[in-house]
PDB file of C-alpha atoms and ligand atoms in Angstrom:
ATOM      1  CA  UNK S   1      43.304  27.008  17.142  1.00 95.00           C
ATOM      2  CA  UNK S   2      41.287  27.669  20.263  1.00 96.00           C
ATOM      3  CA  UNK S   3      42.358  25.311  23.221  1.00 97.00           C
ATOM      4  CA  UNK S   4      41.555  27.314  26.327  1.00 98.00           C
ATOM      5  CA  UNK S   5      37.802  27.070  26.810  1.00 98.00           C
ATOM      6  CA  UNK S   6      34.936  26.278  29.290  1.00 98.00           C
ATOM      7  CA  UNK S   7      32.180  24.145  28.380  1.00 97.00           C
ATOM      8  CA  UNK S   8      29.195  25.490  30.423  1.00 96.00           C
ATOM      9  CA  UNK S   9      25.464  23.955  30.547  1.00 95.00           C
ATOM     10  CA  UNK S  10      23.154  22.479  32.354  1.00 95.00           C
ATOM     11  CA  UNK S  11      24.286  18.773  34.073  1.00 93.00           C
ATOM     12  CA  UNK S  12      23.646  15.964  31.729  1.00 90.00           C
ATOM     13  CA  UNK S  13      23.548  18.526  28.246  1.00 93.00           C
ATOM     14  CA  UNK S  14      26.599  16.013  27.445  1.00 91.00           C
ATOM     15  CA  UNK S  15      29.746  18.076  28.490  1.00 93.00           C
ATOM     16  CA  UNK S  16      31.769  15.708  30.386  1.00 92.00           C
ATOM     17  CA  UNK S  17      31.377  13.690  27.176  1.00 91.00           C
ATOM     18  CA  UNK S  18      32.712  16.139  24.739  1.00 96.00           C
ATOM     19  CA  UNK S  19      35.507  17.289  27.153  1.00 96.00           C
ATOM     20  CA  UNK S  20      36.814  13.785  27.662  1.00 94.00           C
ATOM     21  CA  UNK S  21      36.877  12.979  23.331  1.00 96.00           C
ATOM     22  CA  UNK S  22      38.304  16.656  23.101  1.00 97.00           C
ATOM     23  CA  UNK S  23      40.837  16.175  26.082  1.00 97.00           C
ATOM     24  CA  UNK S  24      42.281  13.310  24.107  1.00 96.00           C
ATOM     25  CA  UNK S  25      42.054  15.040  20.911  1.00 96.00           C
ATOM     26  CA  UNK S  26      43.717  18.050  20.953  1.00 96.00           C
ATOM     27  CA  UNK S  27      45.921  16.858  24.094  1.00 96.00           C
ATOM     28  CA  UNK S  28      44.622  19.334  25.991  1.00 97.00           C
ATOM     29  CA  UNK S  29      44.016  18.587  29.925  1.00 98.00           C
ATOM     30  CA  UNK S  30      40.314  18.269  30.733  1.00 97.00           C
ATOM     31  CA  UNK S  31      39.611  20.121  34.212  1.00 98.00           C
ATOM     32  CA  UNK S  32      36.089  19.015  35.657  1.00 97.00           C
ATOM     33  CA  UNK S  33      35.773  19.894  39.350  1.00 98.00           C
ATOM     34  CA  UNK S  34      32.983  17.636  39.752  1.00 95.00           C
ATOM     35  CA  UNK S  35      35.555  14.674  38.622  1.00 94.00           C
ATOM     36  CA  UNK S  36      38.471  16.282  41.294  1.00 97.00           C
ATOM     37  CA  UNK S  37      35.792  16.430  44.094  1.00 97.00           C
ATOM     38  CA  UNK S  38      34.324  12.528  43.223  1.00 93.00           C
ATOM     39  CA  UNK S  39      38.638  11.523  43.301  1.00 93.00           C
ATOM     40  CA  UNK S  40      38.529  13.492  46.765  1.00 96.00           C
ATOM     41  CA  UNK S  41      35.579  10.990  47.800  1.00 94.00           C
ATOM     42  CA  UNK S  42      37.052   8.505  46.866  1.00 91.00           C
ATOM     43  CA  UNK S  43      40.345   8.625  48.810  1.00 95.00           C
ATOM     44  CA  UNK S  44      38.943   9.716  52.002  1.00 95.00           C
ATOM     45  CA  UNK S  45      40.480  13.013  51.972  1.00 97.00           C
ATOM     46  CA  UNK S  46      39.719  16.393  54.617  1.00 97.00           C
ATOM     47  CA  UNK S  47      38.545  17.801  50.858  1.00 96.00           C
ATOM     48  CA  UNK S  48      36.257  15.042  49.795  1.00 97.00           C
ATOM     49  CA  UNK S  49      34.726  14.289  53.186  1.00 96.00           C
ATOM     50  CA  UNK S  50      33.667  18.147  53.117  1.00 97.00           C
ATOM     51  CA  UNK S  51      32.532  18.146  49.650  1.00 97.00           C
ATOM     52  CA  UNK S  52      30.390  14.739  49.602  1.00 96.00           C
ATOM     53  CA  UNK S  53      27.614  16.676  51.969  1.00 95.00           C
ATOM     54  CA  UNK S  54      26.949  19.665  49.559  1.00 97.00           C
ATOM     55  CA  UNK S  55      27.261  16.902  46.575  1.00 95.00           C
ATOM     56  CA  UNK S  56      25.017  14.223  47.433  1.00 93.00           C
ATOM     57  CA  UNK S  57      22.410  17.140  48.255  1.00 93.00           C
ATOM     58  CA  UNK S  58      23.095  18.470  44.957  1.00 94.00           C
ATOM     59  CA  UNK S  59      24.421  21.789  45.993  1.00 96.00           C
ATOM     60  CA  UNK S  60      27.234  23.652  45.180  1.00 97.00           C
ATOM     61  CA  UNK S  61      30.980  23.114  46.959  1.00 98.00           C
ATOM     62  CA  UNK S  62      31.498  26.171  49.181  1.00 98.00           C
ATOM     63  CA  UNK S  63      33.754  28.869  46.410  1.00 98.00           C
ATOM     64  CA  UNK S  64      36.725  29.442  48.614  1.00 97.00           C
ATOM     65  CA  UNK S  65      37.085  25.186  48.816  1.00 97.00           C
ATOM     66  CA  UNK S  66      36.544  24.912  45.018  1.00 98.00           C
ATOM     67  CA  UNK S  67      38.704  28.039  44.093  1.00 98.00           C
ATOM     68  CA  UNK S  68      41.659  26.896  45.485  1.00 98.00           C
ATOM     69  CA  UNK S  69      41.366  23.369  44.228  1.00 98.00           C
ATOM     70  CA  UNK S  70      40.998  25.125  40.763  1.00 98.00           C
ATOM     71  CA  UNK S  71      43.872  27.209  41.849  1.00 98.00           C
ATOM     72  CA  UNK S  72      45.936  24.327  42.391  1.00 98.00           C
ATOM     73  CA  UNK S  73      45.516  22.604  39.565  1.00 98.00           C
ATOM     74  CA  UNK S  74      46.438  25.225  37.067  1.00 98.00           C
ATOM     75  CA  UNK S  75      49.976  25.187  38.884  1.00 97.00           C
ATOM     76  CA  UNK S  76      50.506  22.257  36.751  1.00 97.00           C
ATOM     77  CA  UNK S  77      52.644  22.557  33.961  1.00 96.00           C
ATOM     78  CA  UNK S  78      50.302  21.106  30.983  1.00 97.00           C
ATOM     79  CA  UNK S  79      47.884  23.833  31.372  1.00 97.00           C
ATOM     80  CA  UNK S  80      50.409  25.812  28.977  1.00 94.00           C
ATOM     81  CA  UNK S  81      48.913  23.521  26.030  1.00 91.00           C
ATOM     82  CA  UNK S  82      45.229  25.157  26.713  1.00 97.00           C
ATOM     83  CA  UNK S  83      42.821  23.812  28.885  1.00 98.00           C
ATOM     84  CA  UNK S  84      38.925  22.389  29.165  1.00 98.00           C
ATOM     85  CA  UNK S  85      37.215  23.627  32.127  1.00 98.00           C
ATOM     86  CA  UNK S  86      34.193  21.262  32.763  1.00 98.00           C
ATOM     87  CA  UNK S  87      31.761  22.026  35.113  1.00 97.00           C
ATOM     88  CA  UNK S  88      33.847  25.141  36.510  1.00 98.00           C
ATOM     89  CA  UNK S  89      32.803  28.350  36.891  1.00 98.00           C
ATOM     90  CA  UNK S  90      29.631  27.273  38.066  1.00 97.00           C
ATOM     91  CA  UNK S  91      28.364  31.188  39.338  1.00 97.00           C
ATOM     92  CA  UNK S  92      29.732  34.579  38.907  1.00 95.00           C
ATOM     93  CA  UNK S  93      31.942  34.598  41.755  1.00 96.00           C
ATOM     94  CA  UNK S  94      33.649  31.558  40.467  1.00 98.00           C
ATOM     95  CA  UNK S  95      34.098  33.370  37.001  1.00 97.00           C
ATOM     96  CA  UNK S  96      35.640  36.427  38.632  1.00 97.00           C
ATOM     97  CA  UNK S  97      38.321  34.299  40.884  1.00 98.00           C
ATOM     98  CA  UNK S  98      38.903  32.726  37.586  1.00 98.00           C
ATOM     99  CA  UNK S  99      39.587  35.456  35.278  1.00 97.00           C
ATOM    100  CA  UNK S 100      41.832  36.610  38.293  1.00 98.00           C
ATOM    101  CA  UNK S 101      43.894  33.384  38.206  1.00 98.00           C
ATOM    102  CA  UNK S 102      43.689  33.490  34.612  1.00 98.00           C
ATOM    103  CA  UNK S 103      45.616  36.942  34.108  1.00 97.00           C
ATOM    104  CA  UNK S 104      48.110  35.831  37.014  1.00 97.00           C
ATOM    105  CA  UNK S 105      49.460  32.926  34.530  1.00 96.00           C
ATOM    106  CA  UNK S 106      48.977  35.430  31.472  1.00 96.00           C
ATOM    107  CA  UNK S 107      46.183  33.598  30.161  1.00 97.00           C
ATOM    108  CA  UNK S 108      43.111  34.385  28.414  1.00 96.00           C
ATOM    109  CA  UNK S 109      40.123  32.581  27.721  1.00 97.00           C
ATOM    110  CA  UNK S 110      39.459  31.523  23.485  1.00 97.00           C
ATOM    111  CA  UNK S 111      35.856  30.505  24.085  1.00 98.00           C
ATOM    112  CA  UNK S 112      33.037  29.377  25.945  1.00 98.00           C
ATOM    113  CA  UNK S 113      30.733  26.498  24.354  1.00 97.00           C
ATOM    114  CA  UNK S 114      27.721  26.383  26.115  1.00 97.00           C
ATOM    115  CA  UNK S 115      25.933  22.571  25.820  1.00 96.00           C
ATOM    116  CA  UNK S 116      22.037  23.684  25.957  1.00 95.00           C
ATOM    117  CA  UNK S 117      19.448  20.472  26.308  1.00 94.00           C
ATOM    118  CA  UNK S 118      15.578  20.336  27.666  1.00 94.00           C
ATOM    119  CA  UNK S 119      15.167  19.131  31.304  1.00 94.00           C
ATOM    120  CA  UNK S 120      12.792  16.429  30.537  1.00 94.00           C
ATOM    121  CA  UNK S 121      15.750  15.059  28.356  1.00 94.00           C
ATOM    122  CA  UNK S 122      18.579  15.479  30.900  1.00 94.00           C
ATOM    123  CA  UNK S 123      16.292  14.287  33.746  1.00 95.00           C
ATOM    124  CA  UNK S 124      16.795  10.376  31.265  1.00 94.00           C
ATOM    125  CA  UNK S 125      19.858  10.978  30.273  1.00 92.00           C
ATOM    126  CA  UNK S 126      21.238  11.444  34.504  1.00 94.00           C
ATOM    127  CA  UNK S 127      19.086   8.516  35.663  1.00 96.00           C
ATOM    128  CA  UNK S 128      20.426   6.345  32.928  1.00 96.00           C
ATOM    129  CA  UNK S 129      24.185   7.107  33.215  1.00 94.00           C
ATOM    130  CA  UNK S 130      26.459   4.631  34.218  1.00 96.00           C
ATOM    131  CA  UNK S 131      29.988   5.130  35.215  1.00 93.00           C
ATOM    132  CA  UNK S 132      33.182   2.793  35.996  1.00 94.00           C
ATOM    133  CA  UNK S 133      34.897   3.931  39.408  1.00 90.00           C
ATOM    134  CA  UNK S 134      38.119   2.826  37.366  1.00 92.00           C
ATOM    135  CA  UNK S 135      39.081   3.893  34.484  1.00 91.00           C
ATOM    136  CA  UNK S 136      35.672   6.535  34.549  1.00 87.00           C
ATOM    137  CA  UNK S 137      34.158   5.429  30.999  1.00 90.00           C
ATOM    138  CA  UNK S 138      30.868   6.733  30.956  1.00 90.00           C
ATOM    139  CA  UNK S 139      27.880   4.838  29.645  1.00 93.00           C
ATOM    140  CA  UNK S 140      24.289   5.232  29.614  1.00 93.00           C
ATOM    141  CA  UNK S 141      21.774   2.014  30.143  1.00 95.00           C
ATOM    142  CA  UNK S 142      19.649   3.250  26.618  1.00 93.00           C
ATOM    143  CA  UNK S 143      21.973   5.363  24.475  1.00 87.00           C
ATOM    144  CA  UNK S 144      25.296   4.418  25.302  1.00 90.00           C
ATOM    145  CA  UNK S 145      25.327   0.858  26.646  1.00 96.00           C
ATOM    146  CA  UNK S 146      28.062  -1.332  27.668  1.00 97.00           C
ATOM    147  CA  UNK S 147      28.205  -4.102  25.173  1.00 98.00           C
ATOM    148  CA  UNK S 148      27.919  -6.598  28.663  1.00 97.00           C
ATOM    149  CA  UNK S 149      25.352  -4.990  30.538  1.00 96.00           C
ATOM    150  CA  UNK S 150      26.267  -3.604  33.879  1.00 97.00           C
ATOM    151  CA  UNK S 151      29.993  -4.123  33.058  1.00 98.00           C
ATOM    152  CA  UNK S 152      33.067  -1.737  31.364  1.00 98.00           C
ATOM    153  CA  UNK S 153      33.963  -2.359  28.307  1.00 98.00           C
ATOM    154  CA  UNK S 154      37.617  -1.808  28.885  1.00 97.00           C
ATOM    155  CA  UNK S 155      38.231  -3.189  31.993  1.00 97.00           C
ATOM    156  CA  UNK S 156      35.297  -5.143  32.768  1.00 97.00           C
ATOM    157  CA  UNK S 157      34.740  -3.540  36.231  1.00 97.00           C
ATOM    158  CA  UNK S 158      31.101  -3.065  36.835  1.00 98.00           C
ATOM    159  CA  UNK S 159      29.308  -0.349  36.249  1.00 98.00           C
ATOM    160  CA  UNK S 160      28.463   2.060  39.357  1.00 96.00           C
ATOM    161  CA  UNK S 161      25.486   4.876  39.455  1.00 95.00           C
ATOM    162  CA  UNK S 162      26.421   8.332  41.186  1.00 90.00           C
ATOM    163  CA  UNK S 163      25.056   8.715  44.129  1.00 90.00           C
ATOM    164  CA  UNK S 164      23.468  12.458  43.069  1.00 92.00           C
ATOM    165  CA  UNK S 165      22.309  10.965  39.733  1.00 94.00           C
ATOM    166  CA  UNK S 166      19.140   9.937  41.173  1.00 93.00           C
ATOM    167  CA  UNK S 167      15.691  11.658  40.304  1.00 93.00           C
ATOM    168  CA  UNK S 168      15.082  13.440  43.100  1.00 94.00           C
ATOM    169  CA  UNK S 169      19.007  15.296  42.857  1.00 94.00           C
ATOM    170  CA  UNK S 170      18.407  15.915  39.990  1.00 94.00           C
ATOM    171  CA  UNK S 171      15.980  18.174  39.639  1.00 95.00           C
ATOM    172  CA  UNK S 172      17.684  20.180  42.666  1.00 95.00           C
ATOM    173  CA  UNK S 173      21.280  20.026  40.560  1.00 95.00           C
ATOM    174  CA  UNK S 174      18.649  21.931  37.847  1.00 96.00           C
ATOM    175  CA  UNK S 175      17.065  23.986  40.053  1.00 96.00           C
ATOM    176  CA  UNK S 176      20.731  25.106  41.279  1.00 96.00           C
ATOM    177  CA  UNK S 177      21.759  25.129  37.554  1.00 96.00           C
ATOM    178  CA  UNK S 178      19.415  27.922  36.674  1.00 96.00           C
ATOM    179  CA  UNK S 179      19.460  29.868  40.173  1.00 97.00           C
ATOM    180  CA  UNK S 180      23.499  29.656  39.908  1.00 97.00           C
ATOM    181  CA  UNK S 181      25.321  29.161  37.029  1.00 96.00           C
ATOM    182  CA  UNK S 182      22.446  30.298  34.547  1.00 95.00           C
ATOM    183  CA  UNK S 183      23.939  33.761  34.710  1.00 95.00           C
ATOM    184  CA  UNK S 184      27.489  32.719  33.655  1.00 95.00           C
ATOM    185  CA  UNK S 185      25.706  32.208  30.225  1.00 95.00           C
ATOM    186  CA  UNK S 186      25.183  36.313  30.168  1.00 94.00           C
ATOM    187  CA  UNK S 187      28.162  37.438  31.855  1.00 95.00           C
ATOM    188  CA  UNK S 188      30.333  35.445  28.778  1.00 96.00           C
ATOM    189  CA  UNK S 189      27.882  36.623  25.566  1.00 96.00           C
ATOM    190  CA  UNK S 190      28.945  39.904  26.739  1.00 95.00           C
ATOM    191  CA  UNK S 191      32.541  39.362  26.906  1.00 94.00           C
ATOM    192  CA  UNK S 192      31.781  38.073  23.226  1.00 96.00           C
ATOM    193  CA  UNK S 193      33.098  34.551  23.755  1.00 96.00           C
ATOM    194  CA  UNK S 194      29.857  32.459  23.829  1.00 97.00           C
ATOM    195  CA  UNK S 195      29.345  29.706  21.198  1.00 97.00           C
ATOM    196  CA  UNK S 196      25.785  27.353  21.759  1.00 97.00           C
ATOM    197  CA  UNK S 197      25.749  24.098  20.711  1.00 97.00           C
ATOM    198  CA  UNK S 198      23.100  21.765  20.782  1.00 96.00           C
ATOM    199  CA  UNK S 199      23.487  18.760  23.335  1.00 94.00           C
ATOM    200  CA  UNK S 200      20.657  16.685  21.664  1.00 92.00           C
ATOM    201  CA  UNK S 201      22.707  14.426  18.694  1.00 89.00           C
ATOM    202  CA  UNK S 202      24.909  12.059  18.537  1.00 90.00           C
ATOM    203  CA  UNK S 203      28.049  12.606  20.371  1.00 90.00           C
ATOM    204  CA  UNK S 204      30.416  12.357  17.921  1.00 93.00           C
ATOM    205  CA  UNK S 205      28.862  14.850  15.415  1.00 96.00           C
ATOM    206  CA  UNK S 206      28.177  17.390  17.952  1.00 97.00           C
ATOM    207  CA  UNK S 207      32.474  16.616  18.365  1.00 97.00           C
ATOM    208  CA  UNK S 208      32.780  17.475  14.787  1.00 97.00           C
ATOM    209  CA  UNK S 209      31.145  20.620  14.861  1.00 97.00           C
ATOM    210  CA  UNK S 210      33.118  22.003  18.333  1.00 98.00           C
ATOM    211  CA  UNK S 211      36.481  20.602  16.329  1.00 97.00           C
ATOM    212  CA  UNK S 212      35.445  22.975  13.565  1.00 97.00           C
ATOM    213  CA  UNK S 213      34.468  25.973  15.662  1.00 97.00           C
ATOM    214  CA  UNK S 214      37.584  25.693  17.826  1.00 97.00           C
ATOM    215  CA  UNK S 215      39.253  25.477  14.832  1.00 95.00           C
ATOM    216  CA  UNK S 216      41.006  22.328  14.927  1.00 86.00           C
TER     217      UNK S 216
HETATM  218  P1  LIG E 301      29.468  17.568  38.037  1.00 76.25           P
HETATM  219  O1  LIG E 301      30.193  16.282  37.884  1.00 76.25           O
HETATM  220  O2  LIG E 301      30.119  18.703  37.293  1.00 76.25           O
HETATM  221  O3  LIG E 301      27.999  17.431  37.714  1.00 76.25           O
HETATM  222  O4  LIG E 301      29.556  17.973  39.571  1.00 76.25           O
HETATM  223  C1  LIG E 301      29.008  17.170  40.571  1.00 76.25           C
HETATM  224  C2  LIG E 301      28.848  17.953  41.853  1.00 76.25           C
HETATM  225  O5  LIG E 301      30.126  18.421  42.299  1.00 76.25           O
HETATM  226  C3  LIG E 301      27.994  19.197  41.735  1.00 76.25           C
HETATM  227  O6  LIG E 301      26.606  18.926  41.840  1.00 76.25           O
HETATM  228  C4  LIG E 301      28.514  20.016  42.909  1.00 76.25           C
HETATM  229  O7  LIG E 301      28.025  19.534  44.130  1.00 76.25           O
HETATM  230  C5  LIG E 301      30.007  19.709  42.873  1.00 76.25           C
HETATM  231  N1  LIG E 301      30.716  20.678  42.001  1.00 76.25           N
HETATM  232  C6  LIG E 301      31.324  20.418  40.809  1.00 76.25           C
HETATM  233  N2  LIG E 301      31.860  21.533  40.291  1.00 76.25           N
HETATM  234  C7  LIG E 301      31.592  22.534  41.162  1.00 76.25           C
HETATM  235  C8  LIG E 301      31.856  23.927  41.191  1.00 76.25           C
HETATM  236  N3  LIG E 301      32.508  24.531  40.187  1.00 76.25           N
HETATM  237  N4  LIG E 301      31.421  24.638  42.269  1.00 76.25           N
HETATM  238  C9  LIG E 301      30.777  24.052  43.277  1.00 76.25           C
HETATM  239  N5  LIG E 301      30.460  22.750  43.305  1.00 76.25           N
HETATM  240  C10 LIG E 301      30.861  21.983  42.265  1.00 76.25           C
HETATM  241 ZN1  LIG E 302      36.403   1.007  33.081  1.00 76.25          ZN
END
């Protein structure tokens, strides 16, 4: 079965989703920068403080900051189980430090699945997400709503917007998305490890068919 993997894709194309179900599934850790950086935030730290400027302008955390974050985390024992990479590498440079840190541990990556989805559809599906600064659930206020609205489900906190989830971050997260991280999608086809899913179904059958492809 494949467990080490990177789910690349534009923001919103539903990644974070699948890595969390799949995370749980095939107890796996799920490694999403963006999630490390918003803990930073929210703790005050050196590393947050830094990162909140480039991330509420919808910009991309300086390499050498998010590198060695990355690098830190894969110190951590449970990486030996596999690993979903969410939202990292997000350019080429970030791919190369990675396969680097990669063949340090003796790892290799299985596969890449790369979550594709139109703009006009991520531009709704960001402005409608809703997340809980507790436990993280993720819900959006059309497709995915809380059964009270405004509140979790499992711990009835209520339900917070990000801050670069607005309209007008958005479209520079995409603009940075295809300027940035677009080329990752090349650099992995040629390596041969590039799988495409569609973003645009239901979440749990688009689940189904990464279970199947990863072999699970
Ligand atoms: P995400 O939750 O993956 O959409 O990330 C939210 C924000 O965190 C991004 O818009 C960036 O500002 C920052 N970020 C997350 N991952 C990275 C990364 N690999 N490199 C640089 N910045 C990142
Ligand atoms: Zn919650």
């Amino acid at each position: 079965m494949k467990t080490r993997m990177i789910f690349v894709g534009p923001p919103g194309a539903g990644k974070g989703s699948q890595a969390k179900i799949l995370s749980e599934k095939l107890n796996v850790p799920h490694i999403s920068t963006g999630d490390m950086f918003r803990a930073h935030l929210k703790n005050d730290t050196k590393l947050g403080l830094l990162a909140k400027q480039y991330i509420n302008q919808g910009l991309l955390v300086p390499d050498d900051v998010t590198n060695d974050m990355v690098k830190e985390r894969f110190n951590e024992k449970d990486v030996q189980n596999g690993f979903i990479l969410d939202g990292y590498p997000r350019n080429p440079l970030q791919a190369q430090f990675l396969d680097t840190l990669l063949k340090e541990h003796g790892m290799s990556l299985d596969i890449i699945i790369n979550v594709t989805s139109d703009d006009e559809i991520i531009i709704k599906r960001i402005t409608g997400r809703r997340s809980c600064p507790t436990c993280g659930a993720v819900y959006h206020i059309e497709n995915n709503p809380p059964k009270v609205f405004g509140i979790c489900d499992k711990d009835q906190t209520p339900l917070v917007q990000r801050k670069d989830d607005t309209e007008e971050t958005v479209v520079k997260r995409l603009k940075v998305y295809y300027e940035e991280t677009f080329p990752l999608i090349e650099y992995y086809k040629n390596k041969g490890l590039l799988v495409d899913i569609d973003g645009n179904g239901e979440i749990l059958e688009i689940t189904e068919k990464i279970l199947e492809i990863l072999g699970a």
